[in-house]
mmCIF file of C-alpha atoms in Angstrom:
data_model
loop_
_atom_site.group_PDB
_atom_site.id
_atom_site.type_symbol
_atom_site.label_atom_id
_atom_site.label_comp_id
_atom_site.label_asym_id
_atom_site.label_seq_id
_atom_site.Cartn_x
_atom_site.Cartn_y
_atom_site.Cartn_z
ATOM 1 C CA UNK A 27 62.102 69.588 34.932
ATOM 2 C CA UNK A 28 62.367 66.109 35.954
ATOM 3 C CA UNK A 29 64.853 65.257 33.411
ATOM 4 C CA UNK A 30 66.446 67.587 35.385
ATOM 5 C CA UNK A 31 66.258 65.959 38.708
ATOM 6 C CA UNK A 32 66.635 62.731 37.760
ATOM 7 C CA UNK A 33 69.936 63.894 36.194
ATOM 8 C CA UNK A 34 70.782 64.998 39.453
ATOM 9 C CA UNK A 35 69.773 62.008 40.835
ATOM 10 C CA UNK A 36 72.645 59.857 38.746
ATOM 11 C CA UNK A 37 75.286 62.227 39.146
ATOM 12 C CA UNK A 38 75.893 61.529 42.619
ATOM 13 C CA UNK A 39 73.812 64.379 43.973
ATOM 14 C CA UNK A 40 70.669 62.029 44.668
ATOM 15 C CA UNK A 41 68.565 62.105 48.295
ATOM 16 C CA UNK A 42 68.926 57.837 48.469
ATOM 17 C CA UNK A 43 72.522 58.142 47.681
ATOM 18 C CA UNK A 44 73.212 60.546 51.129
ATOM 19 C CA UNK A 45 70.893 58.152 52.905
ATOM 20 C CA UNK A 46 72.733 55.232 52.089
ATOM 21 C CA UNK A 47 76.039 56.788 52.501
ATOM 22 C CA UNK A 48 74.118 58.358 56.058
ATOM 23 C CA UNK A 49 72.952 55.152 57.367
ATOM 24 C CA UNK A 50 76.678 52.989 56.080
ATOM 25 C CA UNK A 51 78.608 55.815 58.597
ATOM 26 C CA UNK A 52 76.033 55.653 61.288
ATOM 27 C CA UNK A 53 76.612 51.974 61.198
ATOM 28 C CA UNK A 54 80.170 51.980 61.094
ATOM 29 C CA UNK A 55 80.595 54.491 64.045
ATOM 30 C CA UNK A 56 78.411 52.184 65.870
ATOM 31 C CA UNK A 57 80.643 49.118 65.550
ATOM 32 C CA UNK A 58 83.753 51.415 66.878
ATOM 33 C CA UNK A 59 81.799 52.599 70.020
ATOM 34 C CA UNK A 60 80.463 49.087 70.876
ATOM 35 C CA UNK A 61 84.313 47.432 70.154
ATOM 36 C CA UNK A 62 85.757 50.701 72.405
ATOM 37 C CA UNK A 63 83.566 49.794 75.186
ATOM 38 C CA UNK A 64 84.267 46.207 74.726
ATOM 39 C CA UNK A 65 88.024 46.995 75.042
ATOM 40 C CA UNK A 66 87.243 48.530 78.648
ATOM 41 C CA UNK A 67 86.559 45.069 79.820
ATOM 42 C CA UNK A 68 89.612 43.200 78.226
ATOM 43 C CA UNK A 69 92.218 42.865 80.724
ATOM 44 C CA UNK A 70 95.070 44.744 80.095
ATOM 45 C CA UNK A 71 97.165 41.395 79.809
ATOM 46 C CA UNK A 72 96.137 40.495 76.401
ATOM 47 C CA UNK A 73 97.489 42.905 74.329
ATOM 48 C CA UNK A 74 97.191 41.076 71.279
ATOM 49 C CA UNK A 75 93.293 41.004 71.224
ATOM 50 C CA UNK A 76 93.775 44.752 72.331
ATOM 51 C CA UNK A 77 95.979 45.497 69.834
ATOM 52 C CA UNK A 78 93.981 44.264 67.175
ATOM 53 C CA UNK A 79 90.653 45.801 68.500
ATOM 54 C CA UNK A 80 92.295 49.198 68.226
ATOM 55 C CA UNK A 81 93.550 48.266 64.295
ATOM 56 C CA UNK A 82 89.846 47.292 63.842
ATOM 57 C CA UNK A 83 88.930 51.099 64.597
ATOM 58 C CA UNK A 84 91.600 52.595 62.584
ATOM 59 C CA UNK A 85 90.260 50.499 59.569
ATOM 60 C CA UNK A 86 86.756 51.617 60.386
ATOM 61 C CA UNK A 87 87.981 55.173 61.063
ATOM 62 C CA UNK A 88 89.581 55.418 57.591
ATOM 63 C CA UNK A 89 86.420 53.650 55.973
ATOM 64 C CA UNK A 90 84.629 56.269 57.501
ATOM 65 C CA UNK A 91 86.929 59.428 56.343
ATOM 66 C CA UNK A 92 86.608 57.499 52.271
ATOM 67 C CA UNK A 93 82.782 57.886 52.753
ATOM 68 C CA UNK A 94 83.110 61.331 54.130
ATOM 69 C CA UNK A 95 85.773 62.476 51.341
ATOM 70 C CA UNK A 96 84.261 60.812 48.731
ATOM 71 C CA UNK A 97 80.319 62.024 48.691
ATOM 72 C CA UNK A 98 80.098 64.640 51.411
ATOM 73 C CA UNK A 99 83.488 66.150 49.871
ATOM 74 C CA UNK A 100 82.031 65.481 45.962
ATOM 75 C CA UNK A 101 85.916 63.753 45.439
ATOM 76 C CA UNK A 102 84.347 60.477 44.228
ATOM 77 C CA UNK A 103 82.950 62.223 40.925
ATOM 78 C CA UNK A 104 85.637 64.519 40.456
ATOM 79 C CA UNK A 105 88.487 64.183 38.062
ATOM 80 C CA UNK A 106 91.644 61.570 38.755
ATOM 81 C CA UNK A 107 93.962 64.904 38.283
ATOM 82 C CA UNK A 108 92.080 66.754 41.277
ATOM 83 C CA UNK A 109 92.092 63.930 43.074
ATOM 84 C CA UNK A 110 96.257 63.113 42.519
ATOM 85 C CA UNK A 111 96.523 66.768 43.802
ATOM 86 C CA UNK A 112 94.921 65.899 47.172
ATOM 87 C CA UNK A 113 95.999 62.349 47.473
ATOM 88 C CA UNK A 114 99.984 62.680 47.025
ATOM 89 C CA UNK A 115 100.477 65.893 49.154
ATOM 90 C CA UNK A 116 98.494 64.030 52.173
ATOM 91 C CA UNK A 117 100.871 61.112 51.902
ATOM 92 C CA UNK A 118 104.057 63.009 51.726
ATOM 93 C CA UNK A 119 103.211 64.913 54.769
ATOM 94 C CA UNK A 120 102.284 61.824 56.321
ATOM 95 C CA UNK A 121 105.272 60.567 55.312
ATOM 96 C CA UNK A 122 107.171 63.407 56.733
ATOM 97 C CA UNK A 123 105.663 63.309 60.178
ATOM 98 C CA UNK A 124 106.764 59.547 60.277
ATOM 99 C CA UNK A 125 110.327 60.361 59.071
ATOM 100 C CA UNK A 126 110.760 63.052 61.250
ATOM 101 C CA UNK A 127 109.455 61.134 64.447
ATOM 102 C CA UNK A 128 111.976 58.473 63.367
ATOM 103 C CA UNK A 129 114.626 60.529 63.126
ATOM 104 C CA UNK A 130 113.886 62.737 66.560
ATOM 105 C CA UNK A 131 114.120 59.290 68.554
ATOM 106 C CA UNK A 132 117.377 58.183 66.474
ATOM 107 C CA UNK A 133 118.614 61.159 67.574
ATOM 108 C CA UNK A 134 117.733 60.959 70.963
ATOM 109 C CA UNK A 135 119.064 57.775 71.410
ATOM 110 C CA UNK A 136 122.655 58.432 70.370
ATOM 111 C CA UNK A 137 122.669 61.570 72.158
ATOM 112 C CA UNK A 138 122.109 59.721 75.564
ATOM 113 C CA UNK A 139 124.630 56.311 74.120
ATOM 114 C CA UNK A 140 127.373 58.749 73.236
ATOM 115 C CA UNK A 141 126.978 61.262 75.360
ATOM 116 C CA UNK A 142 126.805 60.940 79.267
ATOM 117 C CA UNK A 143 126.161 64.539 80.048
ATOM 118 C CA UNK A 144 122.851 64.562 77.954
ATOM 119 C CA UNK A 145 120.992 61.705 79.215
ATOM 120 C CA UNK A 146 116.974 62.251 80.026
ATOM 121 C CA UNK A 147 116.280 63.629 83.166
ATOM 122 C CA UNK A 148 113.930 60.473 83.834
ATOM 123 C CA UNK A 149 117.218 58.312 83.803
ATOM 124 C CA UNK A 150 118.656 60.523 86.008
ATOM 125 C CA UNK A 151 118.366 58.753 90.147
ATOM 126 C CA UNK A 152 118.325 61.627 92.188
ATOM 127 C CA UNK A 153 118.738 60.947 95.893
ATOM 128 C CA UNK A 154 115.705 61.838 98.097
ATOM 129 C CA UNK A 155 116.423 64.258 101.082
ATOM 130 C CA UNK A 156 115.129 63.349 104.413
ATOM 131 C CA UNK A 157 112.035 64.703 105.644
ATOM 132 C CA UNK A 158 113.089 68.388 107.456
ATOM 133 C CA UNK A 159 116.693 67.866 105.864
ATOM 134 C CA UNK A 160 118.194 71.296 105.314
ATOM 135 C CA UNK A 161 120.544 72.351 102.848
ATOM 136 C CA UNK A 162 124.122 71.885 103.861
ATOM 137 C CA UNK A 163 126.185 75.777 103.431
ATOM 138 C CA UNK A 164 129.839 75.471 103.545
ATOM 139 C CA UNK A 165 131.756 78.049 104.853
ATOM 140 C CA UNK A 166 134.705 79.517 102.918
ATOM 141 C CA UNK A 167 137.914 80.935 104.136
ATOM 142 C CA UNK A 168 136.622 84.812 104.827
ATOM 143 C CA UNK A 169 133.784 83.133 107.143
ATOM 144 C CA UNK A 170 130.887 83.806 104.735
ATOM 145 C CA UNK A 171 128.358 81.029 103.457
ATOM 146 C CA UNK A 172 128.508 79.829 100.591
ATOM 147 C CA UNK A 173 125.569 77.209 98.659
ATOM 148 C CA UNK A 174 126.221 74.295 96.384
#
């Protein structure tokens, strides 16, 4: 029976191993919450520090989802093939929610260069009315009122 266990114990399914892995993503979420609140207190004029702070915690985050995959997940002793078939549909759909953002703003873009009649509503200067300001009613030939 302890052949047994200790078999278990090398092939990845061992109590120390989830400790270690445990204590490595307690750590690591740690170091994102104490950089996130340090971020609060860096003005918002540096954006280079800022910007690197927050590529700090997508390195960490992704760190973190490896651990995760790879022993809570069982992916780190499975097969290369399994793996592949995981690995390559992720990036493609990454891939395709970059291309397609990409393409929505190209698109969006030369819709309001080339054509006037689309542009965003937030590019749009709309006069403000008066306070109390009604709305003006012409009156057509027959006498009745008419709106714009």
């Amino acid at each position: 029976m302890s052949h047994t266990a200790e078999h278990n114990e090398h092939a990845g399914g061992g109590t120390k191993e989830v400790i270690r892995i445990t204590v490595i993503l307690t750590v690591l979420t740690i170091i994102e919450l104490l950089i996130g609140f340090w971020m609060i207190d860096i003005p918002l004029t540096s954006e280079g520090l800022r910007l690197a702070l927050k590529g700090t915690i997508v390195i960490l985050m992704m760190a973190k989802a490896f651990y995760i995959v790879a022993y809570f997940m069982h992916l780190k002793h499975e097969m290369k093939n399994l793996i592949m078939t995981i690995v390559v549909p992720l990036a493609l759909f990454i891939w395709f929610i970059i291309a397609f953002l990409y393409d929505g703003n190209s698109f969006k873009n030369l819709r309001n260069t080339y054509d006037p009649y689309f542009k965003e509503q937030s590019t749009i200067k709309v006069e403000k009315k008066a306070h109390g300001a009604a709305d003006k009613h012409e009156t057509s030939k027959d006498g009745k009122k008419a709106s714009h």
